[in-house]
Coordinates of C-alpha atoms in Angstrom, one line a residue:
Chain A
X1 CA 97.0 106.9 131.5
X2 CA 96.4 104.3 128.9
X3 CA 96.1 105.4 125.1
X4 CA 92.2 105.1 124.3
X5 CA 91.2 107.6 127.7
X6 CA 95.0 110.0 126.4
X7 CA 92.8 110.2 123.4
X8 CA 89.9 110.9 124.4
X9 CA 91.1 113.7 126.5
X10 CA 93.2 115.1 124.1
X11 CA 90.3 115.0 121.5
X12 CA 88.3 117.4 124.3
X13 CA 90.6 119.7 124.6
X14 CA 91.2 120.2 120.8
X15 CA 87.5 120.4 120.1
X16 CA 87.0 122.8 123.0
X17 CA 90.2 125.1 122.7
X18 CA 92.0 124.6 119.6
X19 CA 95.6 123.5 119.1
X20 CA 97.4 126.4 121.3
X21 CA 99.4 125.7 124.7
X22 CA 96.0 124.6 126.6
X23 CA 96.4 121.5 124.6
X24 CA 100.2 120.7 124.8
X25 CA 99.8 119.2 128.3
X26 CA 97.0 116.6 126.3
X27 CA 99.7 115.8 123.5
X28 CA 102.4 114.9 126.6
X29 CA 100.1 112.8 128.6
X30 CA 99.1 110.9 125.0
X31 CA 103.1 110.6 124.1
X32 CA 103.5 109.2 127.2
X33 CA 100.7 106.6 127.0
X34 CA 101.9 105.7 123.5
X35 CA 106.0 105.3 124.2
X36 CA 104.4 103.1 127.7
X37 CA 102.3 100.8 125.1
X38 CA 105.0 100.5 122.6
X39 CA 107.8 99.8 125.1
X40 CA 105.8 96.5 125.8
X41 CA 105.5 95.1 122.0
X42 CA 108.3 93.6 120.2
X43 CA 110.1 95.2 117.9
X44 CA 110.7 93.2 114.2
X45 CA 112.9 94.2 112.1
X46 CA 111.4 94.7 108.0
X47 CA 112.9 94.1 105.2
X48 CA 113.3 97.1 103.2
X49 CA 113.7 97.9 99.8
X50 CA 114.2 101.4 100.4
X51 CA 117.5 102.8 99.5
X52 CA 119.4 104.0 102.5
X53 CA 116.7 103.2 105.3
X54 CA 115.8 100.7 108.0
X55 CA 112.1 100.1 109.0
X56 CA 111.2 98.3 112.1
X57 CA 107.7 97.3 113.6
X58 CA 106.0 96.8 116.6
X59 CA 103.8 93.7 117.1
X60 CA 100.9 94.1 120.0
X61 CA 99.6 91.7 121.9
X62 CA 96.9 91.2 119.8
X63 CA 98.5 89.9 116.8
X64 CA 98.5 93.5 115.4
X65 CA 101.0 95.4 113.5
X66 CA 102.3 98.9 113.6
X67 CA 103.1 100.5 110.8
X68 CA 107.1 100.6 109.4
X69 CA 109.2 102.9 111.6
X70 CA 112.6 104.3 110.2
X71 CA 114.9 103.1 112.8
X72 CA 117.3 106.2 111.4
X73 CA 114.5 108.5 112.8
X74 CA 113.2 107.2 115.3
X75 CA 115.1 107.7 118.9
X76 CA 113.0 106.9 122.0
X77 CA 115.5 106.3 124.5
X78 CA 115.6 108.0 127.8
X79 CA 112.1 109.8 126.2
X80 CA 114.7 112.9 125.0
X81 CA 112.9 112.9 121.8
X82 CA 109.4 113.4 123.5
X83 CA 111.2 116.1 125.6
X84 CA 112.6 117.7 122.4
X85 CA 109.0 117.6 120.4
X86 CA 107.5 119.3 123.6
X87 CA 110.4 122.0 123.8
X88 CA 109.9 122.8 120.0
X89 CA 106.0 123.4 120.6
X90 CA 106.7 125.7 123.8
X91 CA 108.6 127.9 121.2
X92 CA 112.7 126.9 121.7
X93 CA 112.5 125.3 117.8
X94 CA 115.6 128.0 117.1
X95 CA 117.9 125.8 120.2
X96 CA 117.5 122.4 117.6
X97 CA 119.4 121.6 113.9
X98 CA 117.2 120.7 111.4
X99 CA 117.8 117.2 112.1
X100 CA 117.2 117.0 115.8
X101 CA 113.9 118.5 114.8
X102 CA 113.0 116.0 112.5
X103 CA 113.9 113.5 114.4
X104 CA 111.6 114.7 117.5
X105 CA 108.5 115.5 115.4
X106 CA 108.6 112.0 113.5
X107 CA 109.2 109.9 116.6
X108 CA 106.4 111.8 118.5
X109 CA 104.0 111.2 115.4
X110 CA 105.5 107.7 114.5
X111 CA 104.5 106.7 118.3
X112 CA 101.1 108.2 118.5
X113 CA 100.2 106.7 115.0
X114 CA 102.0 102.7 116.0
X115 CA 100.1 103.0 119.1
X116 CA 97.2 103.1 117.8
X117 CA 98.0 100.6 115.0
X118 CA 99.0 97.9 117.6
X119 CA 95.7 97.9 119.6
X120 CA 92.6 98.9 116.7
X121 CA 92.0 97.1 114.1
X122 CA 89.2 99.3 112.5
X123 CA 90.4 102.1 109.5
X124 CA 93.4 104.6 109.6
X125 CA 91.3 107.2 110.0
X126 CA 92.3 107.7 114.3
X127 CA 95.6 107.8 113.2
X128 CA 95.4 110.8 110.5
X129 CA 93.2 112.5 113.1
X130 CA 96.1 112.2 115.7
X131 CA 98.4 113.3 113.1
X132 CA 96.5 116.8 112.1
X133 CA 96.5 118.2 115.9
X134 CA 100.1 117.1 116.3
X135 CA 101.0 119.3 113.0
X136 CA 98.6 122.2 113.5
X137 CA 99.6 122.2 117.1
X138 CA 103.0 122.2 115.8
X139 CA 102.6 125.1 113.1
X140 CA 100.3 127.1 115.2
X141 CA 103.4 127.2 117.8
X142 CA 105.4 127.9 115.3
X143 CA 103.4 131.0 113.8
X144 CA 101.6 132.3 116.6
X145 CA 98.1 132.3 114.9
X146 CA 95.5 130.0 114.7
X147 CA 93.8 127.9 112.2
X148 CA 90.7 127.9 110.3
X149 CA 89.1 125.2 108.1
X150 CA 87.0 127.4 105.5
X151 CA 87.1 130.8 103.9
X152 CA 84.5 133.1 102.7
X153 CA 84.1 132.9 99.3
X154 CA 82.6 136.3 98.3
X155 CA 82.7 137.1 94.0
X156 CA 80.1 138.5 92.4
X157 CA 77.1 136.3 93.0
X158 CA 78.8 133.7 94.5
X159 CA 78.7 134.2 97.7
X160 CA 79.5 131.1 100.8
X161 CA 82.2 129.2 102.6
X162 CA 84.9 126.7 101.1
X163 CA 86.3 124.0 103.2
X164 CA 89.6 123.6 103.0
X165 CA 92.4 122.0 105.1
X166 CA 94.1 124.3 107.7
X167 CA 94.7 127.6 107.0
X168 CA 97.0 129.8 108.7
X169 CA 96.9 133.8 107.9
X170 CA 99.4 135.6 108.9
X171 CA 97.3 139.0 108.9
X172 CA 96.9 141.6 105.8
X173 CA 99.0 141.4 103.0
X174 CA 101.0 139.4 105.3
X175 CA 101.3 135.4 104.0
X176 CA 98.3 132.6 104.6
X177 CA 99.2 129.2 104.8
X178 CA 97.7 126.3 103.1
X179 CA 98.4 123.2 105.2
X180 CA 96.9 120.0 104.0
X181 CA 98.1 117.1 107.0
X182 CA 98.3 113.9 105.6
X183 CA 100.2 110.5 106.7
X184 CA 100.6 109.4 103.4
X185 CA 99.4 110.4 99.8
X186 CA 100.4 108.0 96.8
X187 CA 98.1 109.4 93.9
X188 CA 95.6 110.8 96.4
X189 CA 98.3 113.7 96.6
X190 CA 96.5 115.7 93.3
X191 CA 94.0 116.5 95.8
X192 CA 96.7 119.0 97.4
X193 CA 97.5 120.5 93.9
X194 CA 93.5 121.1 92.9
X195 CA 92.9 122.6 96.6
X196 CA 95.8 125.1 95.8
X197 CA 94.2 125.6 92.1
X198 CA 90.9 126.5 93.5
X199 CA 92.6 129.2 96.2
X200 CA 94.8 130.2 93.8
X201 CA 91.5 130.7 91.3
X202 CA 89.2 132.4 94.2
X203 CA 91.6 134.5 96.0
X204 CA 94.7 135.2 93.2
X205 CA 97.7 133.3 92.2
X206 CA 100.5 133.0 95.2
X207 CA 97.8 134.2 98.1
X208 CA 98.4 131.3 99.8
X209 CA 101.1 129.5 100.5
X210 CA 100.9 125.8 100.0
X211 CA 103.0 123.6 102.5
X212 CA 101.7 119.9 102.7
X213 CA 102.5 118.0 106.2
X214 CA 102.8 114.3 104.8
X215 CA 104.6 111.5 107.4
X216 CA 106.0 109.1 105.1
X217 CA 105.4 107.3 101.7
X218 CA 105.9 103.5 103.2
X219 CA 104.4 100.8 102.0
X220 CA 104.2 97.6 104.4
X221 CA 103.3 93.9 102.4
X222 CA 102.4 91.9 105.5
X223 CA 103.1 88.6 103.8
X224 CA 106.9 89.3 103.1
X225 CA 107.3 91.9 106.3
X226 CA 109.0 94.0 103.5
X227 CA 108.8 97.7 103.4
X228 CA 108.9 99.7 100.2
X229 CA 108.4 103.3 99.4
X230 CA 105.4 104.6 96.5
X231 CA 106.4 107.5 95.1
X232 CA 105.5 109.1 92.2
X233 CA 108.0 111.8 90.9
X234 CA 106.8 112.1 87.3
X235 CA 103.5 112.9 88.2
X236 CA 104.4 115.5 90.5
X237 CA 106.4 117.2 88.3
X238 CA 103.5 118.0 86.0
X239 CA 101.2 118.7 89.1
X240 CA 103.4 121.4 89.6
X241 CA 103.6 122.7 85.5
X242 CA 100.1 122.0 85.2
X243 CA 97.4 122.5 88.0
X244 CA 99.6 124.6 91.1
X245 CA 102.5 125.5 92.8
X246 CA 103.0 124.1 95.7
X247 CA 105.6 126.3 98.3
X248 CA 107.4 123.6 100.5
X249 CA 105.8 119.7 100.1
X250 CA 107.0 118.7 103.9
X251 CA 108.0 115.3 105.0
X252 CA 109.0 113.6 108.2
X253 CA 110.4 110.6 106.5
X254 CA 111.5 111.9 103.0
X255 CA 111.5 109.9 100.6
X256 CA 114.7 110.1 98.7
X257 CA 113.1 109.9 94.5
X258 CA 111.2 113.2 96.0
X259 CA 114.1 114.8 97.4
X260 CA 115.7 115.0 93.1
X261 CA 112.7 116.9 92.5
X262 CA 115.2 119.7 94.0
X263 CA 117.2 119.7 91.3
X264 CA 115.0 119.1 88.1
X265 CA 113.9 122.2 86.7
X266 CA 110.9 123.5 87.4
X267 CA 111.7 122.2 90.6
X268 CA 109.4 121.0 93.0
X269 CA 110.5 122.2 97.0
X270 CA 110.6 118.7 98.5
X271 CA 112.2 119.3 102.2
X272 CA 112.1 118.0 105.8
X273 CA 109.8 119.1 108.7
X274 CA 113.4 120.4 110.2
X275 CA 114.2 122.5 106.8
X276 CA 111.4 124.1 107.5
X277 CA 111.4 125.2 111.0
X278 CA 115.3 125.1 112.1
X279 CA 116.7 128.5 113.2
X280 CA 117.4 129.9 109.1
X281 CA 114.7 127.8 107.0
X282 CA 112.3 128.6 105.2
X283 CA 109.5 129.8 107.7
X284 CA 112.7 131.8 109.2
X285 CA 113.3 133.7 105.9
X286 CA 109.8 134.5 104.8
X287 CA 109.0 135.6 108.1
X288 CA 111.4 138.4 108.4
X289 CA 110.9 139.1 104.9
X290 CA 107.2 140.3 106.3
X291 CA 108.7 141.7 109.9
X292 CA 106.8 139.1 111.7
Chain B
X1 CA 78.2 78.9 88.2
X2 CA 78.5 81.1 91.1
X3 CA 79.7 84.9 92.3
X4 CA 83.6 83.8 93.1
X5 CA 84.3 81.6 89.9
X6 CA 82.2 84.2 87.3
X7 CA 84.3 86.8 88.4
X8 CA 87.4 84.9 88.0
X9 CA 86.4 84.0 84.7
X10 CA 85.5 88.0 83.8
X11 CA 88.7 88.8 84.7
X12 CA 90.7 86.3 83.0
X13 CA 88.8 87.8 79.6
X14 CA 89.1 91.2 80.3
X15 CA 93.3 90.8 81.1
X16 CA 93.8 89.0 78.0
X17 CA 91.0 90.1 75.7
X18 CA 89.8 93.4 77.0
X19 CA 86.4 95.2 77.0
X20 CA 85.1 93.7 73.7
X21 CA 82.6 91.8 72.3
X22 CA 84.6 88.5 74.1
X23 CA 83.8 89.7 77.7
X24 CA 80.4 89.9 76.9
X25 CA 79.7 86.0 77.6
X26 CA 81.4 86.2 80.7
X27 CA 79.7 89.5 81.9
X28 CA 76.1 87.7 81.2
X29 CA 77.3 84.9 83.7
X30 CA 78.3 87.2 86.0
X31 CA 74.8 89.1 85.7
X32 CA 73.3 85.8 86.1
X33 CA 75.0 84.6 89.5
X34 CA 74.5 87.7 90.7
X35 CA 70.9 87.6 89.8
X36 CA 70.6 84.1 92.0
X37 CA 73.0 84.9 94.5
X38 CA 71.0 87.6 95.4
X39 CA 66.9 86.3 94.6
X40 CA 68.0 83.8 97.7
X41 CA 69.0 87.1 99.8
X42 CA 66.1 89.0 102.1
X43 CA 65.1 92.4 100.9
X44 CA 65.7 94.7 104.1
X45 CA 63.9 98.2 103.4
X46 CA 65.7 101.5 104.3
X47 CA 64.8 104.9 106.2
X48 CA 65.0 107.4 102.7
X49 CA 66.4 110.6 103.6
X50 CA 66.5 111.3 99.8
X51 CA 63.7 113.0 98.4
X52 CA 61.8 110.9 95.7
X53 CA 64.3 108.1 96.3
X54 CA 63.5 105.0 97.7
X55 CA 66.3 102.7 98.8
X56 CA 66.4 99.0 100.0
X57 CA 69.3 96.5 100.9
X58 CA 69.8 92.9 100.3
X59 CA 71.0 90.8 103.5
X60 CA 73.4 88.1 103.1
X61 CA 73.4 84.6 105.1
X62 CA 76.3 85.5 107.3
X63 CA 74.9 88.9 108.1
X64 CA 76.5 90.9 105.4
X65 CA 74.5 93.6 104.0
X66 CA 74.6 95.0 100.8
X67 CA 74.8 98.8 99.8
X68 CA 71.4 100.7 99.1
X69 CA 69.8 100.2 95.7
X70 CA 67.0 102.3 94.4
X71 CA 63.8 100.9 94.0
X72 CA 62.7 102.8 91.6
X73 CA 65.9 102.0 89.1
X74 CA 66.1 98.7 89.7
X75 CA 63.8 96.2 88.3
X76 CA 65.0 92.7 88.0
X77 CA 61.8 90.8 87.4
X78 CA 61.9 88.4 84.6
X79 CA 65.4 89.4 84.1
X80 CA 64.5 92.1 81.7
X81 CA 67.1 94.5 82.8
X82 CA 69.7 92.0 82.7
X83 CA 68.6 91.5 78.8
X84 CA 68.4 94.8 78.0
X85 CA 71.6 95.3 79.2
X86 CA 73.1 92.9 77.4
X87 CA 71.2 94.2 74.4
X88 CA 73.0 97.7 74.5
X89 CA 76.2 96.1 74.3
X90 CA 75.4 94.3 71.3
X91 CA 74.6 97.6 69.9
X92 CA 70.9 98.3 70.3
X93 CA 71.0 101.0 72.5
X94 CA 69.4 102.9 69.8
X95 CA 66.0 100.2 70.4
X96 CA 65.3 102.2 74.2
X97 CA 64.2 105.1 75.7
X98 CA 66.9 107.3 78.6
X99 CA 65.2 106.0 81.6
X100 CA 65.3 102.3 80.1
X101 CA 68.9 102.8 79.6
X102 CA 69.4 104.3 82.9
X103 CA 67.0 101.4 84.8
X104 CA 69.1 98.6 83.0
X105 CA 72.4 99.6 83.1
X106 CA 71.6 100.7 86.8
X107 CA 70.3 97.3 87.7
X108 CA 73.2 95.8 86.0
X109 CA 75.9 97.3 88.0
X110 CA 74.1 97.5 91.6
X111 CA 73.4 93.9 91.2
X112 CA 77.1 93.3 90.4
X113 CA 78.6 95.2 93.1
X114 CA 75.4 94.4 95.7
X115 CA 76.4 90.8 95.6
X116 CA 80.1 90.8 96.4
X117 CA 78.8 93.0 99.3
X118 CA 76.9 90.1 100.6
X119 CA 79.3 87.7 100.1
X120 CA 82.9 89.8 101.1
X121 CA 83.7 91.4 103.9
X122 CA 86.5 93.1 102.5
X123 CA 86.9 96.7 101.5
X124 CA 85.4 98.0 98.0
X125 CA 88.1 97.3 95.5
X126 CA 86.8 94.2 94.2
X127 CA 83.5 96.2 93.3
X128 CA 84.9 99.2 92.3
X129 CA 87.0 97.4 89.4
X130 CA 84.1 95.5 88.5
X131 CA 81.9 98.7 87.4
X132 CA 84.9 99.8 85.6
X133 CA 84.9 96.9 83.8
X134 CA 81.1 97.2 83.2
X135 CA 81.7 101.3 82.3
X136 CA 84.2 100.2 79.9
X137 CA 82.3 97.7 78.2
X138 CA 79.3 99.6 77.8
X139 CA 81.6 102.8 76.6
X140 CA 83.9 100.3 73.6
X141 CA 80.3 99.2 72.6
X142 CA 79.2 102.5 72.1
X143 CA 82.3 104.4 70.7
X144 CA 83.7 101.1 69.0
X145 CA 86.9 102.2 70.4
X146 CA 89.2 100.5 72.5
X147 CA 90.4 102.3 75.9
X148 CA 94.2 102.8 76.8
X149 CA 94.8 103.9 80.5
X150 CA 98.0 106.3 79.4
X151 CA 99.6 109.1 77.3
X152 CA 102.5 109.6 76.1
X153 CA 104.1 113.2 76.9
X154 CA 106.5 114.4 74.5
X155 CA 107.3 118.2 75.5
X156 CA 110.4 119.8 74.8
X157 CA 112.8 117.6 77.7
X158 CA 109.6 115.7 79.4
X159 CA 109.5 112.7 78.0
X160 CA 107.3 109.7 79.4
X161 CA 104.1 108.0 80.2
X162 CA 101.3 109.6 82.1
X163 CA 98.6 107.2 83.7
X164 CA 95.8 108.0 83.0
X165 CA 92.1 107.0 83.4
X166 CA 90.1 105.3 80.4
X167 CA 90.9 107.6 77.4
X168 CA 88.9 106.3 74.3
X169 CA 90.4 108.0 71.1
X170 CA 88.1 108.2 68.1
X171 CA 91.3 109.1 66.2
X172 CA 93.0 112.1 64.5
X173 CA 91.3 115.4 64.8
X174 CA 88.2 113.9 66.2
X175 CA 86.7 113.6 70.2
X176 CA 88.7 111.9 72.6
X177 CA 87.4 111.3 75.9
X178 CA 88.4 110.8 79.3
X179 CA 86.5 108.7 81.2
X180 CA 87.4 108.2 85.0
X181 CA 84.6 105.8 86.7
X182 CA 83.8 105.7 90.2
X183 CA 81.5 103.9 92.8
X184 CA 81.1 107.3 94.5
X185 CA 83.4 110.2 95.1
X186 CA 82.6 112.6 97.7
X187 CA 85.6 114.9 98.0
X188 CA 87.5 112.7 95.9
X189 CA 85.5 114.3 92.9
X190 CA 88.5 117.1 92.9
X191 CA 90.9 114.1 91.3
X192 CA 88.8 114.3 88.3
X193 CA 89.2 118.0 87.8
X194 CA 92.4 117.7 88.3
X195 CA 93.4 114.9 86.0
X196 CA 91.3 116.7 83.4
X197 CA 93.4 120.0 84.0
X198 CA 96.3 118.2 83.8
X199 CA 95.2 116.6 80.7
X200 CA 94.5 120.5 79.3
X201 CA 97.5 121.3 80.4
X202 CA 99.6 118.6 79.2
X203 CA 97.5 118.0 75.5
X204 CA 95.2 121.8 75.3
X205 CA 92.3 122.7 76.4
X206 CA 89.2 121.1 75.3
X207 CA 91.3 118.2 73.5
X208 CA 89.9 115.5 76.0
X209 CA 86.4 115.8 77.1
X210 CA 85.9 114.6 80.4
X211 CA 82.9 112.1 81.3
X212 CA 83.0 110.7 84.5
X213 CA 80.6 107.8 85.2
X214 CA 79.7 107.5 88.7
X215 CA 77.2 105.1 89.9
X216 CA 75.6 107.0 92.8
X217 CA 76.2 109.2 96.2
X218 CA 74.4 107.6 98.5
X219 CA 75.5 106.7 102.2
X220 CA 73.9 103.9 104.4
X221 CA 74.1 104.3 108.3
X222 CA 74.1 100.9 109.4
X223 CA 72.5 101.6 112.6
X224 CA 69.7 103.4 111.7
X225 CA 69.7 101.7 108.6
X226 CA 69.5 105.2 107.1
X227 CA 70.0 106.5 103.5
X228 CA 71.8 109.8 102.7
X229 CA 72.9 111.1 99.5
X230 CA 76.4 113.1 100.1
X231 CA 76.6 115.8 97.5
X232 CA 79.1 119.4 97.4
X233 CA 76.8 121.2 94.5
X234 CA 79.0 124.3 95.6
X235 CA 82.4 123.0 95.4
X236 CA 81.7 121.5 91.7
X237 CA 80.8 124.6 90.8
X238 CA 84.2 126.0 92.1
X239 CA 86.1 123.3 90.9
X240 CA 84.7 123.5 87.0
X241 CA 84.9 127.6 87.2
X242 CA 88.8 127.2 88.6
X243 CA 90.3 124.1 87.9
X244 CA 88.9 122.8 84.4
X245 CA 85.6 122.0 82.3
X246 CA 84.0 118.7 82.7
X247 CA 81.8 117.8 79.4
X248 CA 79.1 115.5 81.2
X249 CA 79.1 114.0 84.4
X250 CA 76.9 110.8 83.8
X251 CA 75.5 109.2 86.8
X252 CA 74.0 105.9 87.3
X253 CA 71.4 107.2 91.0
X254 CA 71.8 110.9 89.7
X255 CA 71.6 113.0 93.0
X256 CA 69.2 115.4 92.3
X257 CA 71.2 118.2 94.3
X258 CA 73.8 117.8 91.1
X259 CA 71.2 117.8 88.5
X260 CA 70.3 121.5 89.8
X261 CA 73.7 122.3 88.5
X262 CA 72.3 121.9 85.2
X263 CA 70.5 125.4 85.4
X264 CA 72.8 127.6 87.3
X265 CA 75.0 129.7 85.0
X266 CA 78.1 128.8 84.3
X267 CA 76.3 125.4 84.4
X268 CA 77.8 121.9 85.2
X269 CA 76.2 119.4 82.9
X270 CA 75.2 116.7 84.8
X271 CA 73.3 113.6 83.1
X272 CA 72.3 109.7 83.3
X273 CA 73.9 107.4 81.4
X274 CA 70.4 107.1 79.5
X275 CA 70.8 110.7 78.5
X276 CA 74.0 110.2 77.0
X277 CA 73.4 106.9 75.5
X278 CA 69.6 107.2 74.0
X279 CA 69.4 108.2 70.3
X280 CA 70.1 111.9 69.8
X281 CA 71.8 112.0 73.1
X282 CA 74.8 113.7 73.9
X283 CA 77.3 110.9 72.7
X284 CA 75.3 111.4 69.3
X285 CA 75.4 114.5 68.4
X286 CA 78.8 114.3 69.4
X287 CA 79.1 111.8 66.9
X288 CA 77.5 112.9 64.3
X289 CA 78.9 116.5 64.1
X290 CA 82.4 114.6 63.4
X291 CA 80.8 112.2 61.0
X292 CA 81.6 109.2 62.9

């Protein structure tokens, strides 16, 4: 199957049955369209100004352009990194390190995302779509619950529903995740910290847990084919003082300037989408911390 | 002279010289090749799905089409509103009524921003910095203050500069206010909380007062050549209960779905910029209870 129909189909099944196992046999028919498409563009190398990383892109027939790929990351020989994202979804994340995860989930979103880059021209907004199901697929595997997209809001006489990005709750008095999905945030990212202020306003401080999904912070100037990443540490540490704590801001490429935020104090939890769900990390810990 | 070259000249004044009395020569040209540039283009009317609001669009030679403007604001016969508008900057805005405010300034930027539609396929940028140029202008001409766009934080081991949206300080112990200015926002409203909580945070509550100017919410559907207006009444009334207090939101096209939020308790004030700028407005009372 060729991407635009892998789409389509997988777009049916997530508007019909949600992100559980019905639609993981969707997301390998579209990760198999997108590594067939990209195997047939050219690869040229970028010249990158990030510290530490290598960024390739694809070129499409067209003329078009994929986004930068870290070559570090990415790994789609013999398809194992496919194999492993679809493993990880059917529930054996505990059988990968934190890096092997990593390094299947930002190959399997890199692809999906490139794919689509080499053969539309029109806005991103395909490609963040794509993006959400792969996460919430991925989290609601990883939890065992599904998501919702609003809440009752129900205070005195305010009374309605709030929109929100994907929620995850974990049952009473157990934890509720806050998951904005985004594939890249620059200064668009306060949008995360005001979400959390208004749930932490409406519902209590530390109800829900926020735990951002972000792909990378690259930055492609098509002139000079150079890559660089946008990042904006200062900022984000008085986010943090000021409007919200955020629990875990996740990343599949991590940019390094938000990795320090670590080690300032207040710190800001800056990790990988491995951290999070290797056998151990965080989801490990506060999930026997609650028996679930 | 024409669209291209009057906003190269704009912006050459503005980079060097800033929003003062020395941009206003090149804002009149740019009024005026906008005015021509667009008396040559055909007036397409528009299916109104806004109550009491009738929109049209102008249609460029290569088949561009500009974004809705509202009959009843804009009035460019005999170039009256262009005058007026220039009038206000040179201080009279005490000579008109709120709704001859609202109608020129209105006219002003639409025209502005409706004529690099015709001309540019591009995205929005170009017209976006244009009304903050206009905003600004209009704003140093009122307050007789220029705007910086940062603060300097100085807070125990934080030290640095925080960007910031136009901030026009009136000086020691008296208003300053942050002005953030946008085309539209949609969701993106929630940045403006957010700076503005961070700004409480950061400086104290109440120190800035926050006064967006936003020059409409209105959505054209280019197939059915339909007009929306995209308002989130309830969410603003979240965001100003939980994440911080807005002091007027001043609107160019006020959507009458936010003027509502005038008379709900706790209110959001929501006004046109002929509200805030007529004598005995909001700006002067302000002004006056500080003796300025």
């Amino acid at each position: 199957m060729t991407m635009k129909p892998a789409y389509k189909d997988l777009q049916k099944v997530v508007n019909r049955l949600g992100f559980g196992t019905q639609c993981h046999k969707a997301i390998e028919t579209m990760l198999e369209a997108s590594g067939g498409l990209l195997s047939e563009c050219e690869r040229q190398p970028l010249v990158s100004k990030v510290p530490g990383k290598e960024y390739f892109s694809f070129g499409g027939k067209s003329g078009l352009r994929s986004r930068p790929i870290n070559s570090g990351l990415y790994s789609i020989s013999n398809q194992s990194s496919f194999e492993t994202f679809l493993d990880i979804l059917s529930g054996n994340r505990h059988s990968y390190t934190a890096d092997e995860i990593t390094g299947a989930v930002y190959t399997a979103a890199i692809s999906c995302c490139a794919a689509i880059d080499v053969i539309s021209k029109a806005d991103r907004k395909t490609q963040g779509t794509l993006f959400e199901w792969l996460c919430a697929t991925l989290v609601q595997a990883t939890l065992n619950v599904i998501p919702t997209r609003s809440l009752d809001v129900l205070n005195l006489d305010l009374k309605g529903k709030l929109p929100t990005d994907f929620i995850f709750d974990l049952g009473i008095e157990k934890p509720k995740f806050h998951l904005p999905v985004k594939t890249s945030t620059r200064e668009r990212i306060i949008q995360v910290w005001a979400h959390q202020r208004v749930l932490d306003g409406v519902y209590g401080t530390g109800r829900f847990l926020a735990m951002p999904f972000i792909l990378t912070e690259t930055k492609l100037d098509l002139k000079t084919l150079t890559v660089t990443e946008i990042c904006l540490p200062w900022q984000w540490r008085l986010y943090q003082m000021h409007i919200a704590n955020l629990w875990n801001v996740c990343y599949l490429d991590v940019p390094s300037d938000y990795l320090k935020l670590n080690s300032v104090f207040p710190p800001v939890n800056v990790v990988t989408v491995g951290d999070i769900l290797t056998a151990g990390g965080a989801i490990d810990i506060l999930l026997q911390a609650h028996e679930l």
